[in-house]
Short mmCIF file of C-alpha atoms and ligand atoms in Angstrom, two decimals:
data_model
loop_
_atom_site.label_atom_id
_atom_site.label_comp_id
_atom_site.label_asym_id
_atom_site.label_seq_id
_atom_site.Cartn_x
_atom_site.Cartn_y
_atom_site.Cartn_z
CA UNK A 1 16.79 20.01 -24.82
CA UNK A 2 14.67 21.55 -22.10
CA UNK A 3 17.43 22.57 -19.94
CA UNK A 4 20.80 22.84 -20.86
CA UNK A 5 22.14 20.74 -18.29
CA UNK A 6 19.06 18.28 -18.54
CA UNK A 7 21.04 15.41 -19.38
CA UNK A 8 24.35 15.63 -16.76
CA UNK A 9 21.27 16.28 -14.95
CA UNK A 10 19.88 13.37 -15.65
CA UNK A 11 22.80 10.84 -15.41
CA UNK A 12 23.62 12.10 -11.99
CA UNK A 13 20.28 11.51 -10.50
CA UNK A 14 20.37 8.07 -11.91
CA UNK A 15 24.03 7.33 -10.37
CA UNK A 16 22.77 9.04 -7.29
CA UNK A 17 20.19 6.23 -7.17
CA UNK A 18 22.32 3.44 -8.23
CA UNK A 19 24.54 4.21 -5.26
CA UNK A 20 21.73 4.17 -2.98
CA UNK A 21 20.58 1.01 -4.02
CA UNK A 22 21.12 -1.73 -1.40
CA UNK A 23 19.44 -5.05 -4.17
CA UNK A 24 15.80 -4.43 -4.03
CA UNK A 25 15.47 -1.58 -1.89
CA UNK A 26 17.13 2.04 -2.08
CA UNK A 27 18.34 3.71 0.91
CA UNK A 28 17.33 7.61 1.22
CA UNK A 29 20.86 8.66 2.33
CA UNK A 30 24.65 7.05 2.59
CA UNK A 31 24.98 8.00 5.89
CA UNK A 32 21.79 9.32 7.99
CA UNK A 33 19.41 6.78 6.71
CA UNK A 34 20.74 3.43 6.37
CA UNK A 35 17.27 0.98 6.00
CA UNK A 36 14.10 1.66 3.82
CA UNK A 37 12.24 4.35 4.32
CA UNK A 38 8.54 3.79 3.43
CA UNK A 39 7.62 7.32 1.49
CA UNK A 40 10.77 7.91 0.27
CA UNK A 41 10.38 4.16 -1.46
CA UNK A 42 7.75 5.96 -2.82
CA UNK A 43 8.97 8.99 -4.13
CA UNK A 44 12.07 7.08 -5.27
CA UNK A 45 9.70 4.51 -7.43
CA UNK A 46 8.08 7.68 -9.16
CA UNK A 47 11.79 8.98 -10.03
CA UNK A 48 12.77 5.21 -11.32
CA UNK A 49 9.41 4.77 -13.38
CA UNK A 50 11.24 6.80 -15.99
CA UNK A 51 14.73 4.91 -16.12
CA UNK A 52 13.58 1.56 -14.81
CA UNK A 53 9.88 0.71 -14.41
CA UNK A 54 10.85 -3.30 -13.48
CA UNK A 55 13.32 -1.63 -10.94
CA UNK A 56 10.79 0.63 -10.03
CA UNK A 57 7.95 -1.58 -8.96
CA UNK A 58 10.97 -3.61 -7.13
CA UNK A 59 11.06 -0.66 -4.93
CA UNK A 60 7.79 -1.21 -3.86
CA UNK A 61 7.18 -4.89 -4.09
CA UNK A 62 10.13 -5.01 -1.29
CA UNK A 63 8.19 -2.18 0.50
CA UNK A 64 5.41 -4.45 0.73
CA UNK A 65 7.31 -7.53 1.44
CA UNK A 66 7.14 -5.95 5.10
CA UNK A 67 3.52 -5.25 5.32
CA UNK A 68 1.64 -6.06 8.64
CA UNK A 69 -0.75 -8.38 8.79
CA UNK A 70 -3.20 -5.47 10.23
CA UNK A 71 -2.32 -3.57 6.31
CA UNK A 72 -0.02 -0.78 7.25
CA UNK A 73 3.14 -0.29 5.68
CA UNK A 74 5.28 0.41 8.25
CA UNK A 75 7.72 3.87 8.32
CA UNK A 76 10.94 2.04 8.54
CA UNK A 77 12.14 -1.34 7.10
CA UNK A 78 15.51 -2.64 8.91
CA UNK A 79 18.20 -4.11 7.53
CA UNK A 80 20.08 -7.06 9.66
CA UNK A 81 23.06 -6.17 7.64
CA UNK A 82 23.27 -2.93 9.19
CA UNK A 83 24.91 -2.51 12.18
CA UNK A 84 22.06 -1.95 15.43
CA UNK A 85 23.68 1.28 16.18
CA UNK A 86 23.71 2.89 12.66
CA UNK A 87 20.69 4.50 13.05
CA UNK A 88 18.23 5.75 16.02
CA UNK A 89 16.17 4.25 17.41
CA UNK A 90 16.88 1.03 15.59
CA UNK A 91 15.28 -2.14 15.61
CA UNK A 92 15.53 -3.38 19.38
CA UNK A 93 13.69 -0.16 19.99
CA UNK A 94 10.28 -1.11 18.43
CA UNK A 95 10.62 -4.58 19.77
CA UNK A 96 8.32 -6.54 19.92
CA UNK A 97 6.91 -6.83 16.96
CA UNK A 98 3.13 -7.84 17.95
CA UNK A 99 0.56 -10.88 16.04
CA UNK A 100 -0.89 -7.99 13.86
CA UNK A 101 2.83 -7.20 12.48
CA UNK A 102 5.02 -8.03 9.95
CA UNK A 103 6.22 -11.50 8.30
CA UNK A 104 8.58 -13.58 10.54
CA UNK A 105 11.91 -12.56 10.78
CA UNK A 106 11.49 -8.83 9.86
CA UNK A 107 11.80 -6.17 11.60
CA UNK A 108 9.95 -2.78 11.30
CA UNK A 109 9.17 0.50 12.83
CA UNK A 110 5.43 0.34 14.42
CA UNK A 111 5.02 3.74 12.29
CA UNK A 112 3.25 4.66 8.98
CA UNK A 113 4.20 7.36 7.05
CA UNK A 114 1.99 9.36 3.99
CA UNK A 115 0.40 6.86 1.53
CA UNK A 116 2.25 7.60 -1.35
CA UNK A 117 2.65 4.59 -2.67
CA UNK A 118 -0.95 4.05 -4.92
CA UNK A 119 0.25 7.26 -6.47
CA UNK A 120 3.87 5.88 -7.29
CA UNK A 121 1.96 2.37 -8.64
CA UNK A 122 -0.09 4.80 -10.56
CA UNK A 123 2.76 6.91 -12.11
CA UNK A 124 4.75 3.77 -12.98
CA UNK A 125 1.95 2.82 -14.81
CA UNK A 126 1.08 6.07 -17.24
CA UNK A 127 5.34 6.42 -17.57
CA UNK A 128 5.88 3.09 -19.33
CA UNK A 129 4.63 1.12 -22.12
CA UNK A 130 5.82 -2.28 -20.56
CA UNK A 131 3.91 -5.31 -21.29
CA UNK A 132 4.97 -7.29 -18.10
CA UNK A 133 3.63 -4.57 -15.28
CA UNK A 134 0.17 -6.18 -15.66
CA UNK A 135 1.74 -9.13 -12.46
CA UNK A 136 3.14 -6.46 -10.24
CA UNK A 137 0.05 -4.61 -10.62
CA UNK A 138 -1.67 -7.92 -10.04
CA UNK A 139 0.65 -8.66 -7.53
CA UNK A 140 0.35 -4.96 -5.58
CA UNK A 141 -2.99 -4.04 -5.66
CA UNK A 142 -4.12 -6.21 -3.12
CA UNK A 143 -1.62 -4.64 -0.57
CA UNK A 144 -2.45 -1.73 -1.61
CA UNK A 145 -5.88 -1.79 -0.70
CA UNK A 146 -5.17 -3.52 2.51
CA UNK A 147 -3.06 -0.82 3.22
CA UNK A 148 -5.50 1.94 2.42
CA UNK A 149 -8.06 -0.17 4.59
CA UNK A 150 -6.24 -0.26 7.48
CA UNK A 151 -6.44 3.69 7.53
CA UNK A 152 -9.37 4.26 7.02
CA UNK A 153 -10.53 1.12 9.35
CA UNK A 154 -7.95 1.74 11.56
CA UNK A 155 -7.03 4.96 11.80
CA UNK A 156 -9.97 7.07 11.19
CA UNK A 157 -11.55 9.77 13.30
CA UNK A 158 -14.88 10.27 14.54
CA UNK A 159 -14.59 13.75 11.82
CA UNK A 160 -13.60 10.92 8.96
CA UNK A 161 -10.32 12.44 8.63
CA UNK A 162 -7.13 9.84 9.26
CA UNK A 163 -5.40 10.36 12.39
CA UNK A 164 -1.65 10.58 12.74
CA UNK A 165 -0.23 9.18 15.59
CA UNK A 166 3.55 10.38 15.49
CA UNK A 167 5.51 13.32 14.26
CA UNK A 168 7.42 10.71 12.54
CA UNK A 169 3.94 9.99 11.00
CA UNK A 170 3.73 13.02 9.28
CA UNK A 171 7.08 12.89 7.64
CA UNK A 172 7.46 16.26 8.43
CA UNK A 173 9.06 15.89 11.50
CA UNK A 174 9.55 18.74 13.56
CA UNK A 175 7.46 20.81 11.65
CA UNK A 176 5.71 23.83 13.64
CA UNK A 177 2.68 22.24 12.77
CA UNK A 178 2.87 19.67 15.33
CA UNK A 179 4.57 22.06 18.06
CA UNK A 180 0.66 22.68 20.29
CA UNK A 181 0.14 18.97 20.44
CA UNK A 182 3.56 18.11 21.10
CA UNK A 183 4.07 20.67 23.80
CA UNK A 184 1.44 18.26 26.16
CA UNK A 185 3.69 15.33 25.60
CA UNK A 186 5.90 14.94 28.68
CA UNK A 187 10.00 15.36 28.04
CA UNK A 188 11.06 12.11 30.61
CA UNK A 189 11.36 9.08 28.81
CA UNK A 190 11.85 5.88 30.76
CA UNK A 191 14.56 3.96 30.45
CA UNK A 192 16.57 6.08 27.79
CA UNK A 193 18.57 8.40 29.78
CA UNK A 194 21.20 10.85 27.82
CA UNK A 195 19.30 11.00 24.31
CA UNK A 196 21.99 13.18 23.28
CA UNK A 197 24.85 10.43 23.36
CA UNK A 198 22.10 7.92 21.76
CA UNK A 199 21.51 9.76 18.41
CA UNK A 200 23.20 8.97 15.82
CA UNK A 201 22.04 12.18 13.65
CA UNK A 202 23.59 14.99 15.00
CA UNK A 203 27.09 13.99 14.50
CA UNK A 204 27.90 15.25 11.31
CA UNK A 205 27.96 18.94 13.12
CA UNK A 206 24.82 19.71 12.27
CA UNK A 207 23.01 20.00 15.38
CA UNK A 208 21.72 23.59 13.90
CA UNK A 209 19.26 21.67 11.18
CA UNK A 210 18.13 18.87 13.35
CA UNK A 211 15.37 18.75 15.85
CA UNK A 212 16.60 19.50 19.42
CA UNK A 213 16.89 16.46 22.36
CA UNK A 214 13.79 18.10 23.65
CA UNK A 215 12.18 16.89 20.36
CA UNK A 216 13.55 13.52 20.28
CA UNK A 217 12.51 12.93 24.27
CA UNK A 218 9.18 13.37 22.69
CA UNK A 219 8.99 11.48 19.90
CA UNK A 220 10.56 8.73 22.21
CA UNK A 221 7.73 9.01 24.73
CA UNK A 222 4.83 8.85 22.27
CA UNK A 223 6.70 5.54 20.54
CA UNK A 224 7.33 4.28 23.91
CA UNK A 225 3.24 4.72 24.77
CA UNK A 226 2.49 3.18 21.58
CA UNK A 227 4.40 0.49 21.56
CA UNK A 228 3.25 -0.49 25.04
CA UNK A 229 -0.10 -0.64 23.63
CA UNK A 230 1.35 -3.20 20.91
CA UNK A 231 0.52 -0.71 18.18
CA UNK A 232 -3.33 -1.39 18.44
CA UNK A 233 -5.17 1.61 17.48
CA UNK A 234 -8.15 0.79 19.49
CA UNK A 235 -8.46 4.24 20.84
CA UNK A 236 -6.93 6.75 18.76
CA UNK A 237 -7.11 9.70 21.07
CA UNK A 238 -5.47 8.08 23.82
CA UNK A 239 -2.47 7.79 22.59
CA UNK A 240 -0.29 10.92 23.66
CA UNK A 241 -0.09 12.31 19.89
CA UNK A 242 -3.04 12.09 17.66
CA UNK A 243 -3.56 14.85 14.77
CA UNK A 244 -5.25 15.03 10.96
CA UNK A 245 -2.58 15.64 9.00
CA UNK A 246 -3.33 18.09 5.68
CA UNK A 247 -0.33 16.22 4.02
CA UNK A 248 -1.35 12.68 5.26
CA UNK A 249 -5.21 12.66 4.23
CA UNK A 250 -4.95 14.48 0.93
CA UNK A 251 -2.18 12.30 -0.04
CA UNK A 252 -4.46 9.16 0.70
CA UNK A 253 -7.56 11.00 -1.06
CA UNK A 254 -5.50 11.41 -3.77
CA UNK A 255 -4.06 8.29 -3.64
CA UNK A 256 -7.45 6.31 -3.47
CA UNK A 257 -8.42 7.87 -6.78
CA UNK A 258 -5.20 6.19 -8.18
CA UNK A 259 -6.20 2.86 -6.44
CA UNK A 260 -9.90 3.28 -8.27
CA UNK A 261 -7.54 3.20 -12.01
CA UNK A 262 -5.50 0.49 -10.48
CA UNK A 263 -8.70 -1.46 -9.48
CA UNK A 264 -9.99 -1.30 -12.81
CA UNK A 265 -7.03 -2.70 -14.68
CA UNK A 266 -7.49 -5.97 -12.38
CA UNK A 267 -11.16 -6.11 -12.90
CA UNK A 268 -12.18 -4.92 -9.75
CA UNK A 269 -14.63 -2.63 -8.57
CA UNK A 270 -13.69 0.33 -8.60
CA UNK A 271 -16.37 2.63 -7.10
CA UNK A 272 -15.80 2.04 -3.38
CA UNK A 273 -12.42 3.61 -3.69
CA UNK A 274 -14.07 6.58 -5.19
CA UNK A 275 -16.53 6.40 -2.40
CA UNK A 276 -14.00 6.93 0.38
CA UNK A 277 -11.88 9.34 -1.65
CA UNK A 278 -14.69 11.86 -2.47
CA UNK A 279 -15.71 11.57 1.36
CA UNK A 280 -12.54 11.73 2.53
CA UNK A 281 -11.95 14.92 -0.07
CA UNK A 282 -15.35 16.36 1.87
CA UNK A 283 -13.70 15.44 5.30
CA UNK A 284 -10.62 17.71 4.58
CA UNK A 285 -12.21 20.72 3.48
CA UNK A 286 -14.63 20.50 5.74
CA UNK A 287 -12.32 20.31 8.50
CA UNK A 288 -8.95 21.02 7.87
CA UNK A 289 -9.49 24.50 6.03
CA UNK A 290 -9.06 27.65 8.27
CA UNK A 291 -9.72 30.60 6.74
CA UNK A 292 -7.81 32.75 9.07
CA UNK A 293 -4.73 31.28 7.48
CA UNK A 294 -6.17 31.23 4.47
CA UNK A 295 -4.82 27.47 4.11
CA UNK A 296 -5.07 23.83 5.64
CA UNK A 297 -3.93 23.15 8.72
CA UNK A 298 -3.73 20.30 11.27
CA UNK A 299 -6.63 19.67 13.54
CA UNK A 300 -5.19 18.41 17.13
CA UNK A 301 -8.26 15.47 17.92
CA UNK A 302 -7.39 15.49 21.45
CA UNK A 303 -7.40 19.11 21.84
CA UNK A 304 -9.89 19.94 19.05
CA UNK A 305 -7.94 22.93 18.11
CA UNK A 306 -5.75 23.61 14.89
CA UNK A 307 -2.74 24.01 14.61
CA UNK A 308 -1.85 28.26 14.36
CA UNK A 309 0.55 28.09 11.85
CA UNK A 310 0.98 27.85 8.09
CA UNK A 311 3.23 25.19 6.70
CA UNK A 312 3.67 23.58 3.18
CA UNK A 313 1.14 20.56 4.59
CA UNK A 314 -1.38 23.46 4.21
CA UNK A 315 -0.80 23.71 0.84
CA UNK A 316 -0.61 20.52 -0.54
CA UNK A 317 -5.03 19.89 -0.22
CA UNK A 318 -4.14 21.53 -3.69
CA UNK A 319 -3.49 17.81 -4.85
CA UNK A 320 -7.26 17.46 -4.51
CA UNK A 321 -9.80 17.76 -7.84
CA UNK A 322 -12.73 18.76 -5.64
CA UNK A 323 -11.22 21.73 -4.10
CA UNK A 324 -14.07 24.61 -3.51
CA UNK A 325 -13.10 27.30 -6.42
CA UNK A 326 -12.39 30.40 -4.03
CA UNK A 327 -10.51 27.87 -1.90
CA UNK A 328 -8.22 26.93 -4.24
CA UNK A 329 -8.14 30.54 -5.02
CA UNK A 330 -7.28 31.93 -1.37
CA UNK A 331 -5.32 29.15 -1.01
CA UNK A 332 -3.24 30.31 -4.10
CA UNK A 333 -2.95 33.95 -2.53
CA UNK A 334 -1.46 32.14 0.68
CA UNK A 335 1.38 30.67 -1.04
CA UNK A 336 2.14 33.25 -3.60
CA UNK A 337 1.98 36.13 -0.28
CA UNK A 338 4.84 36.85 1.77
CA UNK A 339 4.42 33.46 3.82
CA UNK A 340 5.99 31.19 0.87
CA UNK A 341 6.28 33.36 -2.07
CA UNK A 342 5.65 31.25 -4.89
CA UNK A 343 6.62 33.02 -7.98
CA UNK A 344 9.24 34.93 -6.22
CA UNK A 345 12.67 35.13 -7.78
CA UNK A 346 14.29 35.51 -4.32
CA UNK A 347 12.64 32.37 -2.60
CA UNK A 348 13.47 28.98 -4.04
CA UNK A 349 11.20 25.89 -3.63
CA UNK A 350 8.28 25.96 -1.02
CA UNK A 351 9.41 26.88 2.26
CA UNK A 352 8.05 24.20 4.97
CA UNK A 353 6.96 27.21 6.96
CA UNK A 354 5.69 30.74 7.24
CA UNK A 355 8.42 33.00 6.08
CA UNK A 356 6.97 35.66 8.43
CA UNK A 357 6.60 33.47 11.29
CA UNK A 358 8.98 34.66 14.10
CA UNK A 359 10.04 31.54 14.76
CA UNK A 360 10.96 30.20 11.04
CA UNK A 361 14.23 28.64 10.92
CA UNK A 362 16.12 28.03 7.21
CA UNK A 363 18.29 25.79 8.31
CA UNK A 364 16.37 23.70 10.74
CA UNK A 365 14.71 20.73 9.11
CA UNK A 366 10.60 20.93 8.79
CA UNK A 367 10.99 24.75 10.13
CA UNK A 368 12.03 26.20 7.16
CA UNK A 369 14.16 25.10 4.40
CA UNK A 370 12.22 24.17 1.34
CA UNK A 371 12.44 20.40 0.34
CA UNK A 372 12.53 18.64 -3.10
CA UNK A 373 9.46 16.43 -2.31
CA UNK A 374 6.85 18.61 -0.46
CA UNK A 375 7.97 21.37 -3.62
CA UNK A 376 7.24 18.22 -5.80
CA UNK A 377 3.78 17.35 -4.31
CA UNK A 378 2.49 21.49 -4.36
CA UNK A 379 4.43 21.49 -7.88
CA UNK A 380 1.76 18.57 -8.69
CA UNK A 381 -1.12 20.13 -7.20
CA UNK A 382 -0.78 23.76 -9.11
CA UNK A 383 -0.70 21.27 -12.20
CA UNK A 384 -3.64 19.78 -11.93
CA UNK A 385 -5.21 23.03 -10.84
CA UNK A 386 -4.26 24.22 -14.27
CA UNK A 387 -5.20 28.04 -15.54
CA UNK A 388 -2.35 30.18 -15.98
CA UNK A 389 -1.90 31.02 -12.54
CA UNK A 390 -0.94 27.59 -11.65
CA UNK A 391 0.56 26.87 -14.83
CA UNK A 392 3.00 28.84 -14.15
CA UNK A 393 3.82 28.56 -10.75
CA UNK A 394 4.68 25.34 -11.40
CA UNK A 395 7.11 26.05 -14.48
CA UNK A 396 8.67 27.95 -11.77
CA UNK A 397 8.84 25.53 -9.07
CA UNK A 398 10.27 23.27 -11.74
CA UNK A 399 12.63 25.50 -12.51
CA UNK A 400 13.57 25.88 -8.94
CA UNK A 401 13.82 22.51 -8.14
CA UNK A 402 16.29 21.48 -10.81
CA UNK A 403 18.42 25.14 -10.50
CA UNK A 404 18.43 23.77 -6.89
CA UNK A 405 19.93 20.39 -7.68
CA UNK A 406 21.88 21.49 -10.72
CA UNK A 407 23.96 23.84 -8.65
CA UNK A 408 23.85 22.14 -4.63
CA UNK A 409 23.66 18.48 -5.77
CA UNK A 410 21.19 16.45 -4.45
CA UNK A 411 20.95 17.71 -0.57
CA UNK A 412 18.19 16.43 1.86
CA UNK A 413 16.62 20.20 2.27
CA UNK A 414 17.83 23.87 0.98
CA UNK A 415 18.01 27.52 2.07
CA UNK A 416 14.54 29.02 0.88
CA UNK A 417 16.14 32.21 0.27
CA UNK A 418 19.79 31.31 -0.86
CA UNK A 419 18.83 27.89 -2.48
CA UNK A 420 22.12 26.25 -0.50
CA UNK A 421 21.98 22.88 0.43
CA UNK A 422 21.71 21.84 3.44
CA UNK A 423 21.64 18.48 5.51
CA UNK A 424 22.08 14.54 4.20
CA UNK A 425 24.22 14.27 0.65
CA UNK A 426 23.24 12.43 -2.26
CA UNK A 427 19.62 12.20 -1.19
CA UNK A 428 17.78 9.45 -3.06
CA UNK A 429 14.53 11.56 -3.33
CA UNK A 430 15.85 14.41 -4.45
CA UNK A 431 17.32 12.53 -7.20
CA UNK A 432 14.85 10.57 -8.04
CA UNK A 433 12.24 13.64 -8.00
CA UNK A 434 14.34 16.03 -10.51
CA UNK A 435 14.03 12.84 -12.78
CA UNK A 436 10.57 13.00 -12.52
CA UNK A 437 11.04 17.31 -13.26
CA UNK A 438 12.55 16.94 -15.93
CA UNK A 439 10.72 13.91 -17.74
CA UNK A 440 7.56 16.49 -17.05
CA UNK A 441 9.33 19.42 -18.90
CA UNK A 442 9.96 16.97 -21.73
CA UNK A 443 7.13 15.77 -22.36
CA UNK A 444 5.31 18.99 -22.56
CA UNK A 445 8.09 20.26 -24.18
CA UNK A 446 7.98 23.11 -21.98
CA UNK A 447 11.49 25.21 -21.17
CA UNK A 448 12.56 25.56 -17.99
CA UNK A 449 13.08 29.43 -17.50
C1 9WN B 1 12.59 9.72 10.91
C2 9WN B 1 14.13 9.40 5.60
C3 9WN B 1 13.27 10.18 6.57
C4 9WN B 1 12.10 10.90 5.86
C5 9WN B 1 11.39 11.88 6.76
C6 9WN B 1 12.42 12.82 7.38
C7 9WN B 1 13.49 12.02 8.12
C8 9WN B 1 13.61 10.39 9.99
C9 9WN B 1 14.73 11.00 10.80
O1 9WN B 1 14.12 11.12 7.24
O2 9WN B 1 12.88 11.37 9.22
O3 9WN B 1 11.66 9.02 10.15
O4 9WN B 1 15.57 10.22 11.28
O5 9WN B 1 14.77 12.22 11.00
O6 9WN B 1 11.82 13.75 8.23
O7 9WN B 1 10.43 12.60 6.04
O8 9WN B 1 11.20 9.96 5.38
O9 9WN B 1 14.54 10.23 4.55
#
């Protein structure tokens, strides 16, 4: 036993999940998030690879069952069984859906959101001895390649970096990473007067944590704009939002070395993927590195300036073999100083922003509170840095994430410095995350402290 509570541990994530699962596809939350939710499919596949690997590549195949034509993998898959005003903005919002979109009959967001998904195929893969995964990953890689080509066809900047077009995007929604660019966007949306009465997510009295109607006019206008362009991304830094993402490109580096594994096992080529990930790898550091901060941050293409603030997308490049040595190093004193305190009994996770930053917020959403998945990706990245620095960092983070979960359940987002939960309930990625913790901690047999 690696943690005394391992297995109640254990069974609850997996009821958590089972709950959550609407035949095919699991829903991130019972009540804020009703449809599928493209990364958190993700995250939630890597989680089921280790109770259900058939189940687990479900998640994705139905994922993918929406894909556009164009390749992307759109940020939100609605249900017709919901009802239209369960969530916001729901699907007559993103109507319509243009030639380049997906199958007949379903309806999706216009949106991406970070390419996990090569990574989950991946991780199903080296979690399971099953015989039959050779058809989905017959069946997958295709559309995953499409996908990843549509990025970088698509989506890519004149710097080679992939651009992200929407806070929503980033996944990290109102992070203070985004605040610059955003703060050119105008506040009057047309048509969609009173956002206030219109959400749906700030009823549950937790207008504190969410981002403010000032926020959401935003995000409204730069859907609105892109939309009217029918989602074409013909010219990337026209559209009112257009950043590279630290979180969104060394995901997709890192999950283009996945696709070169996957490639292989279906007797493809595999070298072009390395191509574009080592270039892409190249792009970020070039790029995206500021050493002022002494981490990654995002580069606004329409302003050319980055973004002044260190958040836990800064940190996660860490995913990235090629990192310079006294990058990875610097980068390492960033998140173990006083901004996110890595190592530090008194903080709990990774904070999604600067803990010295006057403007950090613990209860507010991407402004503060540390969440299971962002933990999980820098958690991933200090082990594949390795040494005992990073070794144990992440036997802490482990340690932190399951504490977290073991004691608060499995909340959207927690209190960096208390470790209380905060937001949605029985959040699927949370769950299906700690599964993933603790099948780590197993297998290494290491002990959570
Ligand atoms: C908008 C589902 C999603 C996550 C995002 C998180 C939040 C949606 C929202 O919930 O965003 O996409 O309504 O706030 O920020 O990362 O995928 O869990």
């Amino acid at each position: 036993m690696v943690h005394h509570n391992a297995v109640m541990i254990f069974e609850r994530a997996v009821s958590t999940l089972t709950a959550n699962d609407r035949g095919g596809t699991t829903i991130p939350s019972p009540h804020l998030y009703p449809h599928q939710w493209s990364w958190d499919s993700a995250f939630i596949a890597i989680g089921l690879a280790h109770v259900d690997p058939q189940r687990a590549w479900q998640e994705l195949r139905s994922l993918f069952g929406a894909q556009w034509a164009d390749g992307r993998v759109p940020h939100i898959v609605f249900n017709p069984a919901v009802p239209a005003d369960a969530y916001f903005p729901g699907a007559a919002f993103w109507q319509p859906m243009p030639p380049s979109g997906p199958p007949a009959g379903v309806v999706t967001t216009g949106l991406v959101q970070p390419p996990v998904h090569a990574i989950a195929a991946a991780h199903i893969v080296g979690r399971t001895a099953e015989t039959h995964q050779m058809k989905h990953i017959h069946w997958l890689y295709p559309r995953l390649r499409a996908w990843h080509d549509y990025l970088f066809d698509r989506r890519r900047l004149d710097n080679g970096l992939v651009a992200t077009l929407h806070p929503w995007e980033s996944g990290l929604d109102n992070s203070p990473a985004w605040d610059a660019a955003l703060a050119a966007v105008p506040t009057e949306v047309a048509g969609l007067a009173g956002i206030a009465a219109l959400r749906r997510d700030v009823r549950a009295g937790n207008v504190d944590q969410r981002p403010t109607n000032a926020d959401y006019a935003r995000y409204l206008h730069i859907a609105q704009a892109y939309r009217a362009g029918g989602y074409a991304d013909d010219d990337l830094t026209a559209t009112p939002f257009c950043v590279a993402d630290p979180l969104t490109n060394a995901v997709l580096a890192w999950a283009e070395q996945e696709l070169a594994t996957l490639a292989t096992m279906v007797g493809e080529p595999p070298d072009e993927h390395r191509r574009r990930a080592a270039e892409l790898e190249q792009a970020i550091h070039d790029h995206l590195y500021v050493p002022d901060l002494g981490c990654y941050a995002a580069l606004d293409a329409r302003s050319g300036r980055h973004a002044p603030a260190r958040t836990v997308g800064g940190l996660v490049p860490l995913v990235l073999d090629a990192m310079p040595p006294e990058v990875r190093a610097a980068v390492l004193v960033t998140a173990t100083g006083p901004a996110f305190k890595l190592g530090d009994p008194d903080v709990w996770g990774v904070p999604s922003y600067d803990l010295t930053a006057a403007d950090v917020d613990r209860r507010r959403y991407w402004r503060g509170p540390s969440w299971i998945n962002t933990t999980w990706l820098v958690w991933a990245g200090l082990r594949r840095a390795g040494g005992t620095t990073g070794d144990q960092l992440a036997t802490e983070l482990a340690a932190d994430m399951i504490t977290m979960v073991e004691r608060q359940g499995f909340r959207e987002y927690f209190d960096p410095l208390t470790g209380a939960g905060l937001g949605a309930r029985d959040f699927s990625w949370s769950a299906a995350l700690a599964l993933d913790v603790l099948a780590a901690a197993r297998r290494s047999a290491q002990s959570l402290p």
